[in-house]
Short mmCIF file of C-alpha atoms and ligand atoms in Angstrom, two decimals:
data_model
loop_
_atom_site.label_atom_id
_atom_site.label_comp_id
_atom_site.label_asym_id
_atom_site.label_seq_id
_atom_site.Cartn_x
_atom_site.Cartn_y
_atom_site.Cartn_z
CA UNK A 1 38.43 59.83 -77.01
CA UNK A 2 35.13 60.82 -78.67
CA UNK A 3 31.72 59.41 -77.90
CA UNK A 4 29.22 59.31 -80.76
CA UNK A 5 25.72 58.30 -80.06
CA UNK A 6 23.13 57.54 -82.74
CA UNK A 7 19.59 58.15 -81.37
CA UNK A 8 17.07 56.46 -83.73
CA UNK A 9 14.05 57.74 -81.86
CA UNK A 10 10.81 56.13 -83.08
CA UNK A 11 12.36 54.96 -86.41
CA UNK A 12 13.01 51.50 -87.91
CA UNK A 13 11.21 48.19 -87.73
CA UNK A 14 13.17 44.89 -86.89
CA UNK A 15 13.46 44.38 -90.59
CA UNK A 16 14.88 47.76 -91.11
CA UNK A 17 17.38 47.38 -88.13
CA UNK A 18 18.64 44.12 -89.88
CA UNK A 19 19.17 45.98 -93.09
CA UNK A 20 20.94 48.89 -91.37
CA UNK A 21 23.33 46.59 -89.56
CA UNK A 22 24.04 44.56 -92.79
CA UNK A 23 25.37 47.62 -94.38
CA UNK A 24 26.82 49.04 -91.20
CA UNK A 25 28.81 45.98 -90.50
CA UNK A 26 30.39 45.87 -93.90
CA UNK A 27 31.63 49.56 -93.80
CA UNK A 28 32.51 49.92 -90.11
CA UNK A 29 36.14 49.01 -89.63
CA UNK A 30 38.23 49.08 -86.41
CA UNK A 31 40.30 51.92 -87.88
CA UNK A 32 37.06 53.99 -88.15
CA UNK A 33 36.36 53.36 -84.50
CA UNK A 34 39.72 53.66 -83.04
CA UNK A 35 39.70 55.96 -80.01
CA UNK A 36 36.09 56.44 -80.35
CA UNK A 37 33.11 55.06 -78.50
CA UNK A 38 30.22 54.39 -80.84
CA UNK A 39 26.77 53.78 -79.35
CA UNK A 40 23.55 53.10 -81.13
CA UNK A 41 20.14 53.75 -79.54
CA UNK A 42 17.36 51.88 -81.32
CA UNK A 43 13.73 51.83 -80.28
CA UNK A 44 12.93 49.18 -77.49
CA UNK A 45 11.31 46.93 -80.13
CA UNK A 46 14.47 46.53 -82.04
CA UNK A 47 17.00 46.76 -79.19
CA UNK A 48 17.22 42.94 -78.86
CA UNK A 49 17.57 42.55 -82.58
CA UNK A 50 20.45 45.16 -82.54
CA UNK A 51 21.93 43.28 -79.56
CA UNK A 52 21.99 40.07 -81.49
CA UNK A 53 23.31 41.75 -84.69
CA UNK A 54 26.23 43.37 -82.84
CA UNK A 55 27.18 40.07 -81.63
CA UNK A 56 26.71 38.36 -84.97
CA UNK A 57 28.89 40.90 -86.72
CA UNK A 58 31.22 41.34 -83.80
CA UNK A 59 30.83 45.02 -84.01
CA UNK A 60 32.99 47.43 -81.79
CA UNK A 61 29.91 49.39 -80.74
CA UNK A 62 27.65 49.49 -77.78
CA UNK A 63 23.92 49.99 -77.32
CA UNK A 64 21.67 52.36 -75.41
CA UNK A 65 18.06 52.58 -74.74
CA UNK A 66 16.20 55.84 -75.27
CA UNK A 67 14.42 55.61 -72.07
CA UNK A 68 13.83 53.57 -69.07
CA UNK A 69 11.05 53.31 -66.44
CA UNK A 70 11.11 55.38 -63.40
CA UNK A 71 10.02 52.42 -61.42
CA UNK A 72 11.61 49.10 -60.71
CA UNK A 73 10.47 45.80 -62.22
CA UNK A 74 6.74 45.37 -61.15
CA UNK A 75 3.28 46.15 -62.08
CA UNK A 76 3.83 49.12 -64.38
CA UNK A 77 2.00 48.35 -67.62
CA UNK A 78 3.97 49.31 -70.68
CA UNK A 79 7.13 50.40 -68.75
CA UNK A 80 10.44 48.87 -69.22
CA UNK A 81 12.72 48.65 -66.13
CA UNK A 82 16.39 49.40 -66.07
CA UNK A 83 17.25 45.86 -64.96
CA UNK A 84 15.49 44.61 -68.15
CA UNK A 85 17.42 47.06 -70.30
CA UNK A 86 20.62 46.05 -68.65
CA UNK A 87 20.41 42.64 -70.36
CA UNK A 88 20.75 44.06 -73.79
CA UNK A 89 22.24 47.68 -73.44
CA UNK A 90 25.11 49.17 -71.55
CA UNK A 91 23.78 52.82 -71.66
CA UNK A 92 20.46 54.64 -71.37
CA UNK A 93 19.44 57.99 -72.52
CA UNK A 94 17.32 59.87 -69.83
CA UNK A 95 15.44 63.17 -70.06
CA UNK A 96 15.45 63.75 -73.82
CA UNK A 97 13.82 66.97 -74.55
CA UNK A 98 11.13 65.18 -76.88
CA UNK A 99 10.08 63.14 -73.80
CA UNK A 100 9.79 66.41 -71.80
CA UNK A 101 7.87 68.08 -74.55
CA UNK A 102 5.55 65.46 -75.68
CA UNK A 103 5.21 63.13 -72.54
CA UNK A 104 5.63 65.79 -69.98
CA UNK A 105 8.50 64.10 -68.29
CA UNK A 106 9.33 65.89 -65.20
CA UNK A 107 12.37 66.37 -62.90
CA UNK A 108 11.23 63.96 -60.30
CA UNK A 109 10.76 61.22 -62.87
CA UNK A 110 14.08 62.04 -64.36
CA UNK A 111 15.68 61.73 -60.80
CA UNK A 112 13.99 58.48 -60.36
CA UNK A 113 15.11 57.14 -63.72
CA UNK A 114 18.76 58.22 -62.89
CA UNK A 115 18.59 56.19 -59.62
CA UNK A 116 17.00 53.16 -61.31
CA UNK A 117 19.68 53.23 -64.15
CA UNK A 118 22.49 53.66 -61.60
CA UNK A 119 21.35 50.73 -59.43
CA UNK A 120 21.09 48.54 -62.49
CA UNK A 121 24.67 49.34 -63.54
CA UNK A 122 23.54 51.25 -66.81
CA UNK A 123 25.71 54.03 -67.93
CA UNK A 124 23.59 57.27 -68.00
CA UNK A 125 23.30 59.87 -70.80
CA UNK A 126 21.57 62.72 -69.30
CA UNK A 127 20.01 65.33 -71.77
CA UNK A 128 19.74 68.95 -70.72
CA UNK A 129 18.21 71.83 -72.75
CA UNK A 130 20.39 74.54 -71.21
CA UNK A 131 23.00 75.32 -68.47
CA UNK A 132 20.29 75.91 -65.90
CA UNK A 133 19.03 72.26 -65.69
CA UNK A 134 19.82 70.07 -62.63
CA UNK A 135 23.08 68.30 -63.16
CA UNK A 136 23.72 67.41 -59.57
CA UNK A 137 22.95 63.71 -59.99
CA UNK A 138 25.68 61.30 -60.73
CA UNK A 139 25.70 60.40 -64.43
CA UNK A 140 28.27 59.44 -67.04
CA UNK A 141 27.31 61.83 -69.91
CA UNK A 142 25.55 65.19 -70.06
CA UNK A 143 24.12 65.86 -73.57
CA UNK A 144 23.47 69.52 -74.06
CA UNK A 145 20.81 69.77 -76.70
CA UNK A 146 18.98 73.09 -77.14
CA UNK A 147 15.40 72.21 -78.36
CA UNK A 148 15.60 74.68 -81.15
CA UNK A 149 18.55 72.83 -82.65
CA UNK A 150 16.99 69.39 -82.60
CA UNK A 151 15.80 68.11 -85.98
CA UNK A 152 15.72 71.71 -87.22
CA UNK A 153 18.73 71.80 -89.46
CA UNK A 154 19.87 74.77 -87.38
CA UNK A 155 22.49 73.72 -84.86
CA UNK A 156 23.55 76.00 -81.99
CA UNK A 157 26.42 78.30 -82.56
CA UNK A 158 29.76 76.79 -81.54
CA UNK A 159 30.61 79.87 -79.34
CA UNK A 160 27.29 79.56 -77.51
CA UNK A 161 27.86 75.91 -77.10
CA UNK A 162 31.25 76.52 -75.58
CA UNK A 163 29.78 78.98 -73.15
CA UNK A 164 27.02 76.74 -72.04
CA UNK A 165 29.31 73.75 -71.73
CA UNK A 166 31.93 75.33 -69.71
CA UNK A 167 29.21 76.41 -67.34
CA UNK A 168 27.93 72.74 -67.22
CA UNK A 169 31.43 71.55 -66.67
CA UNK A 170 32.05 73.99 -63.84
CA UNK A 171 28.94 72.76 -62.02
CA UNK A 172 29.43 69.02 -62.93
CA UNK A 173 33.18 68.51 -63.71
CA UNK A 174 32.95 64.61 -63.85
CA UNK A 175 30.55 63.75 -66.67
CA UNK A 176 31.64 63.62 -70.33
CA UNK A 177 29.89 66.41 -72.15
CA UNK A 178 28.12 65.82 -75.55
CA UNK A 179 26.49 68.20 -77.98
CA UNK A 180 23.35 67.32 -79.89
CA UNK A 181 21.25 69.15 -82.33
CA UNK A 182 21.38 68.94 -86.06
CA UNK A 183 24.98 67.60 -86.19
CA UNK A 184 25.74 65.82 -89.45
CA UNK A 185 28.68 64.79 -91.52
CA UNK A 186 28.96 68.10 -93.17
CA UNK A 187 28.97 70.32 -89.97
CA UNK A 188 30.48 67.96 -87.33
CA UNK A 189 34.07 69.32 -87.76
CA UNK A 190 32.80 72.87 -86.51
CA UNK A 191 31.98 71.34 -83.29
CA UNK A 192 34.82 69.10 -82.70
CA UNK A 193 37.08 71.85 -81.61
CA UNK A 194 34.62 73.23 -79.05
CA UNK A 195 36.18 73.19 -75.62
CA UNK A 196 34.59 70.57 -73.20
CA UNK A 197 32.68 68.81 -76.10
CA UNK A 198 33.73 65.13 -76.19
CA UNK A 199 31.19 63.79 -78.53
CA UNK A 200 27.73 64.01 -80.01
CA UNK A 201 24.26 62.84 -79.76
CA UNK A 202 23.04 62.35 -83.31
CA UNK A 203 19.45 61.90 -84.27
CA UNK A 204 18.54 62.20 -88.13
CA UNK A 205 22.15 61.87 -89.37
CA UNK A 206 22.33 58.55 -87.60
CA UNK A 207 19.55 56.82 -89.52
CA UNK A 208 21.49 56.09 -92.71
CA UNK A 209 24.39 53.82 -92.05
CA UNK A 210 26.74 55.31 -94.64
CA UNK A 211 26.05 58.98 -93.31
CA UNK A 212 26.52 57.88 -89.76
CA UNK A 213 29.73 56.10 -90.59
CA UNK A 214 30.92 59.22 -92.54
CA UNK A 215 30.21 61.21 -89.43
CA UNK A 216 31.98 58.84 -87.05
CA UNK A 217 35.11 58.96 -89.48
CA UNK A 218 35.25 62.72 -89.14
CA UNK A 219 35.37 62.73 -85.28
P1 LIG B 301 18.91 65.62 -84.42
O1 LIG B 301 18.50 65.01 -83.04
O2 LIG B 301 20.44 65.25 -84.69
O3 LIG B 301 18.09 65.06 -85.47
O4 LIG B 301 18.83 67.12 -84.38
C1 LIG B 301 19.32 65.04 -81.87
C2 LIG B 301 18.73 64.47 -80.82
O5 LIG B 301 17.53 64.58 -80.55
O6 LIG B 301 19.20 63.63 -80.00
#
């Protein structure tokens, strides 16, 4: 069973989300998603729209948020709590390296987010940049994403991915391990055979519905 997560980052308005799902719903069939878990992670502003569209088209996919608050519901202006996300998504991504880089997200915040997500019953996709990051908290997925591979068109070498992921797996045997960083429909096959990799976190190549479906089909 492969898990493929499309991370839209700060892309797509609500209108564009509607257009995406209109095409996606026409092309996605049960045979394409058979034995695969497909998850789309839109921006918060279009998450509810995506939720309604998944229902409308009866799509065999789930939704994730790209982040959650490290606090519970309360007086935290601008934050979105795990319990609020839980109404419209099943999963959440935590600790993406763009958040570490641009928003200085730190290990304490990440730990708090994991706790909030777990308490709310969200499945957790924890991003790590290398094998030395803390993976001791209980999470469902660990996504290995070396920063140099993200959005660069230069994915990590499959042999190196295997080394890193077997180390991660040794330390944390339970979570499903994903790889992310410049994976697209053309190169995805190279990573399918890598030991311990059970799926992918896809950025750029998930933004076009046809390319994302092609990629899913190859998994
Ligand atoms: P990319 O992004 O596929 O565009 O490299 C992956 C990610 O940041 O999750």
